[in-house]
JSON list of C-alpha atoms in Angstrom, two decimals:
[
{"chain": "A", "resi": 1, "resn": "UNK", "atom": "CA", "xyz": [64.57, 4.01, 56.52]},
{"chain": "A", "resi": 2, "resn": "UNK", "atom": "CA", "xyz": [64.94, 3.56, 60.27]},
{"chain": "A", "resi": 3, "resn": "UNK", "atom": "CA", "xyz": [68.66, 4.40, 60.05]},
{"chain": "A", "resi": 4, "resn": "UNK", "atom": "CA", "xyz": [67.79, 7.91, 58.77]},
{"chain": "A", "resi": 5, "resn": "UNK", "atom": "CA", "xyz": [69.12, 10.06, 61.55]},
{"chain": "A", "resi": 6, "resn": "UNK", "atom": "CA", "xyz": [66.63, 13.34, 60.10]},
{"chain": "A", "resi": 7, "resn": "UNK", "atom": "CA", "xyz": [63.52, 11.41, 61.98]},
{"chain": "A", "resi": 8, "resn": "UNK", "atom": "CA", "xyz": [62.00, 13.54, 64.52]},
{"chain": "A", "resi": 9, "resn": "UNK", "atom": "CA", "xyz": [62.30, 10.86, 67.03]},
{"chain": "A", "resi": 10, "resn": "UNK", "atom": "CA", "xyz": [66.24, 11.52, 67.21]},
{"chain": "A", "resi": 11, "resn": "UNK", "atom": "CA", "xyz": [65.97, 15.36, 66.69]},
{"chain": "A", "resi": 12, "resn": "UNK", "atom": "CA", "xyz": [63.49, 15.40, 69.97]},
{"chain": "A", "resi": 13, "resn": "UNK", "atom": "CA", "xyz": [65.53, 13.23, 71.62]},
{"chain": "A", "resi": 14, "resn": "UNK", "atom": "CA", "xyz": [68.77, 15.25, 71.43]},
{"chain": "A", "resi": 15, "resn": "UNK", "atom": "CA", "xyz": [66.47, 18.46, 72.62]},
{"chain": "A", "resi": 16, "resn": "UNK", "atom": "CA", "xyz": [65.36, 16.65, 75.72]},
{"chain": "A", "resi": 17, "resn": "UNK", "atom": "CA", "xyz": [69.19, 15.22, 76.94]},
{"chain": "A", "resi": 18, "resn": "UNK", "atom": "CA", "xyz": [70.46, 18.89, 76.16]},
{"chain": "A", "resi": 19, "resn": "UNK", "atom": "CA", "xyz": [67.62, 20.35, 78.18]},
{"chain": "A", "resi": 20, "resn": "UNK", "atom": "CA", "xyz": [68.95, 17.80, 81.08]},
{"chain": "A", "resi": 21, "resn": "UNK", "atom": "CA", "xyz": [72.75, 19.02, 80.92]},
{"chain": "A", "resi": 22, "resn": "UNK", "atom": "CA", "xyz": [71.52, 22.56, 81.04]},
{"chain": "A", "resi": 23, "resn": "UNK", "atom": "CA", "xyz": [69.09, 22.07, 83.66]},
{"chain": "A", "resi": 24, "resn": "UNK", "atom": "CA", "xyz": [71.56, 20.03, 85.80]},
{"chain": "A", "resi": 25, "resn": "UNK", "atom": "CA", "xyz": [74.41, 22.91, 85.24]},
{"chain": "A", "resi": 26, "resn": "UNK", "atom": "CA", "xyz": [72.02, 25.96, 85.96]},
{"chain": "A", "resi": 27, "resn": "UNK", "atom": "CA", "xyz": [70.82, 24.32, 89.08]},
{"chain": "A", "resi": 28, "resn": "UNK", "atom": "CA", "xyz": [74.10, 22.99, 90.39]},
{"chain": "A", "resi": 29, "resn": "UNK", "atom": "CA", "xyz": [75.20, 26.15, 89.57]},
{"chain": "A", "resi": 30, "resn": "UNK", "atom": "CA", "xyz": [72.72, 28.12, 91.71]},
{"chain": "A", "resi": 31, "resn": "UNK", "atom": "CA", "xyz": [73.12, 25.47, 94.69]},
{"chain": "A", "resi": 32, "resn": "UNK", "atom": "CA", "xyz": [76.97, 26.67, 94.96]},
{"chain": "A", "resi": 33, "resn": "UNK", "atom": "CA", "xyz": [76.19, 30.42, 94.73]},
{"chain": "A", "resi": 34, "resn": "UNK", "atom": "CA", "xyz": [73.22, 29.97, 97.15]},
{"chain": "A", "resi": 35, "resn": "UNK", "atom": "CA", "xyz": [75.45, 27.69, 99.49]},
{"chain": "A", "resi": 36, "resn": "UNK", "atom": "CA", "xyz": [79.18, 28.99, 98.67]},
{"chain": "A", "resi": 37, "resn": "UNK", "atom": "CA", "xyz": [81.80, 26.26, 100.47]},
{"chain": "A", "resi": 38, "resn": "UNK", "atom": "CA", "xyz": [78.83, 24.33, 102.64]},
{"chain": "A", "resi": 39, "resn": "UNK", "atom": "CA", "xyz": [78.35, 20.40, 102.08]},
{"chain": "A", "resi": 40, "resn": "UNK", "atom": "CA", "xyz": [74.81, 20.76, 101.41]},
{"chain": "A", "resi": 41, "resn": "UNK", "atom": "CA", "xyz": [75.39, 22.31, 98.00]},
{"chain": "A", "resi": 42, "resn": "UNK", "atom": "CA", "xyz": [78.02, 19.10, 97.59]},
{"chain": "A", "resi": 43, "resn": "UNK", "atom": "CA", "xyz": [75.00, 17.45, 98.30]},
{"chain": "A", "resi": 44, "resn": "UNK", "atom": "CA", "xyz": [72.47, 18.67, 95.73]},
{"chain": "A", "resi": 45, "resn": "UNK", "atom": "CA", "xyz": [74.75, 18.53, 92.84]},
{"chain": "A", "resi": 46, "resn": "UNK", "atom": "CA", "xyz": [75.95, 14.98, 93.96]},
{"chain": "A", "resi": 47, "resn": "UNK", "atom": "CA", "xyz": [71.73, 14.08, 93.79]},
{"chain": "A", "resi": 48, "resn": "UNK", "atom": "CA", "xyz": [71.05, 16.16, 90.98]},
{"chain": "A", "resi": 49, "resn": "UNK", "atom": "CA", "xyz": [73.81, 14.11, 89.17]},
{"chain": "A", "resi": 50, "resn": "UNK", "atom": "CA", "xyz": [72.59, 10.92, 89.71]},
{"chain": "A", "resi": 51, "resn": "UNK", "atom": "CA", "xyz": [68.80, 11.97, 88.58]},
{"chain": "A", "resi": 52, "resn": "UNK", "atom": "CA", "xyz": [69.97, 13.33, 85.82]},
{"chain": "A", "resi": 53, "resn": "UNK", "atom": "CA", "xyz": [71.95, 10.33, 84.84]},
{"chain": "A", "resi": 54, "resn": "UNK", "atom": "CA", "xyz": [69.08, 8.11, 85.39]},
{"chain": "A", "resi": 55, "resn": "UNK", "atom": "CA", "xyz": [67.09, 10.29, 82.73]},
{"chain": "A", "resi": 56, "resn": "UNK", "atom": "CA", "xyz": [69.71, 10.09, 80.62]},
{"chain": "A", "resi": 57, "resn": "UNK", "atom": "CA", "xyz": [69.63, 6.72, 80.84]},
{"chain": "A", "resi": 58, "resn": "UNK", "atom": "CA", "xyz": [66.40, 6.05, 80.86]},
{"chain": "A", "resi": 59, "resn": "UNK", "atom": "CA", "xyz": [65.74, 8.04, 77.56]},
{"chain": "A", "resi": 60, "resn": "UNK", "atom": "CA", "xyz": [68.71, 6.10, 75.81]},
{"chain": "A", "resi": 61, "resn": "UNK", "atom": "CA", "xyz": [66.87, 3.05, 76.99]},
{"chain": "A", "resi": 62, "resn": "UNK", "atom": "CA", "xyz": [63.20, 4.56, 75.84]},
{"chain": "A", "resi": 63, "resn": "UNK", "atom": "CA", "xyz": [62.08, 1.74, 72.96]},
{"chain": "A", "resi": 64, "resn": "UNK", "atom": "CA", "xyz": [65.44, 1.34, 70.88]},
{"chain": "A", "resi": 65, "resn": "UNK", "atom": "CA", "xyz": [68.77, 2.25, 72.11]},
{"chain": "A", "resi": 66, "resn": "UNK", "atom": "CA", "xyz": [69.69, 4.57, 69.91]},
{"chain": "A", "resi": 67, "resn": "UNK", "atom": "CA", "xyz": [73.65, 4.08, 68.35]},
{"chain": "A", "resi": 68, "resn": "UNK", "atom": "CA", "xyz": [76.53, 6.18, 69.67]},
{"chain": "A", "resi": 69, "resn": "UNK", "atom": "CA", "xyz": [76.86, 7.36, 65.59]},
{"chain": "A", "resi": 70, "resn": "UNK", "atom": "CA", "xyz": [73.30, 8.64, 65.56]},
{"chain": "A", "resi": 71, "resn": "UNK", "atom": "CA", "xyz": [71.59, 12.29, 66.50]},
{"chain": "A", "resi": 72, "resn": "UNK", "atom": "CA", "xyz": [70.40, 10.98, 69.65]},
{"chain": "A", "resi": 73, "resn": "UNK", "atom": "CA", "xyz": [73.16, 8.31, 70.58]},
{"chain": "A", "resi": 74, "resn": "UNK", "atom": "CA", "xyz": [75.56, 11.51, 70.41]},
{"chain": "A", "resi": 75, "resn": "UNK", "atom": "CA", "xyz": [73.29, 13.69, 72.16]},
{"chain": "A", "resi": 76, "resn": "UNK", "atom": "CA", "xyz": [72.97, 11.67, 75.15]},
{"chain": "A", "resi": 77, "resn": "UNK", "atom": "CA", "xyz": [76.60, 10.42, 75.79]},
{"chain": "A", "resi": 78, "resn": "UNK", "atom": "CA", "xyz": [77.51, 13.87, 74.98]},
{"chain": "A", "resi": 79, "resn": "UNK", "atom": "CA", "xyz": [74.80, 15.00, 78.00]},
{"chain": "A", "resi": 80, "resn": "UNK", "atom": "CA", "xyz": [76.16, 12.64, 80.22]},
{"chain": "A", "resi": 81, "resn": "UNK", "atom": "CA", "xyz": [79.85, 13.45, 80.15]},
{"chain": "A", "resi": 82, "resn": "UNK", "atom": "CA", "xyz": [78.97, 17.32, 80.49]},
{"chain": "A", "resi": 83, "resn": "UNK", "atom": "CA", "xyz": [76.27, 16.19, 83.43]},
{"chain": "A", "resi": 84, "resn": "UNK", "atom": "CA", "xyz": [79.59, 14.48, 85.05]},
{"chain": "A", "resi": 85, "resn": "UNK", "atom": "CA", "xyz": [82.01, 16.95, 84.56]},
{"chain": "A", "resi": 86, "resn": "UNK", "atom": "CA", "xyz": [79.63, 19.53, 85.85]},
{"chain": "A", "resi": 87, "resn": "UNK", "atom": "CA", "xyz": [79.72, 17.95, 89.39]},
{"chain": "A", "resi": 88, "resn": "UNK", "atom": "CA", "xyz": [83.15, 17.65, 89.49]},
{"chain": "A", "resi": 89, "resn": "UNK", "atom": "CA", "xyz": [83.70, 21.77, 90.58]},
{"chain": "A", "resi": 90, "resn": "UNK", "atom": "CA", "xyz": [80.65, 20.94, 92.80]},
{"chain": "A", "resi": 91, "resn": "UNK", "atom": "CA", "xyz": [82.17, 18.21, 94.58]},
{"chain": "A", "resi": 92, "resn": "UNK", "atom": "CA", "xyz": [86.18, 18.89, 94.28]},
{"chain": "A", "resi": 93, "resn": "UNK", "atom": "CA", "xyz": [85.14, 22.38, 96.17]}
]
């Protein structure tokens, strides 16, 4: 049954890209209270963005790509739009 979305494989998976989206918010978060209106904090969240898209990609790439309809396909498209629009107060200012 490898379309059984209760494997541990997909359950881990989702717990990793949602540890990603938080970790990107809380420390894009910090860079603008740290550096309030200064291009450096523009700076971090714009890098912080792209690593954490890489990992997202990376995982969704990580020995089957998991469908969108599955535990982990959902988990990581759903980490990556709230990674994106998460940079977007960063970077509008």
């Amino acid at each position: 049954m490898t379309s059984d979305f209760h494997t541990r494989h997909d359950w881990r998976t989702l717990a990793i890209a949602l540890t990603i989206w938080t970790g990107h918010f809380i420390v894009a978060w910090l860079a603008s209270i740290i550096f309030p209106d200064q291009p450096i904090a523009r700076w971090i969240a714009a890098a912080l963005t792209v690593l954490c898209l890489a990992a997202l990609y990376l995982l969704w790439s990580r020995k089957a790509r998991p469908p969108l309809r599955s535990v982990a396909g959902l988990g990581i498209a759903l980490s990556a739009v709230g990674v994106a629009y998460g940079t977007l107060p960063a970077v509008i200012g």
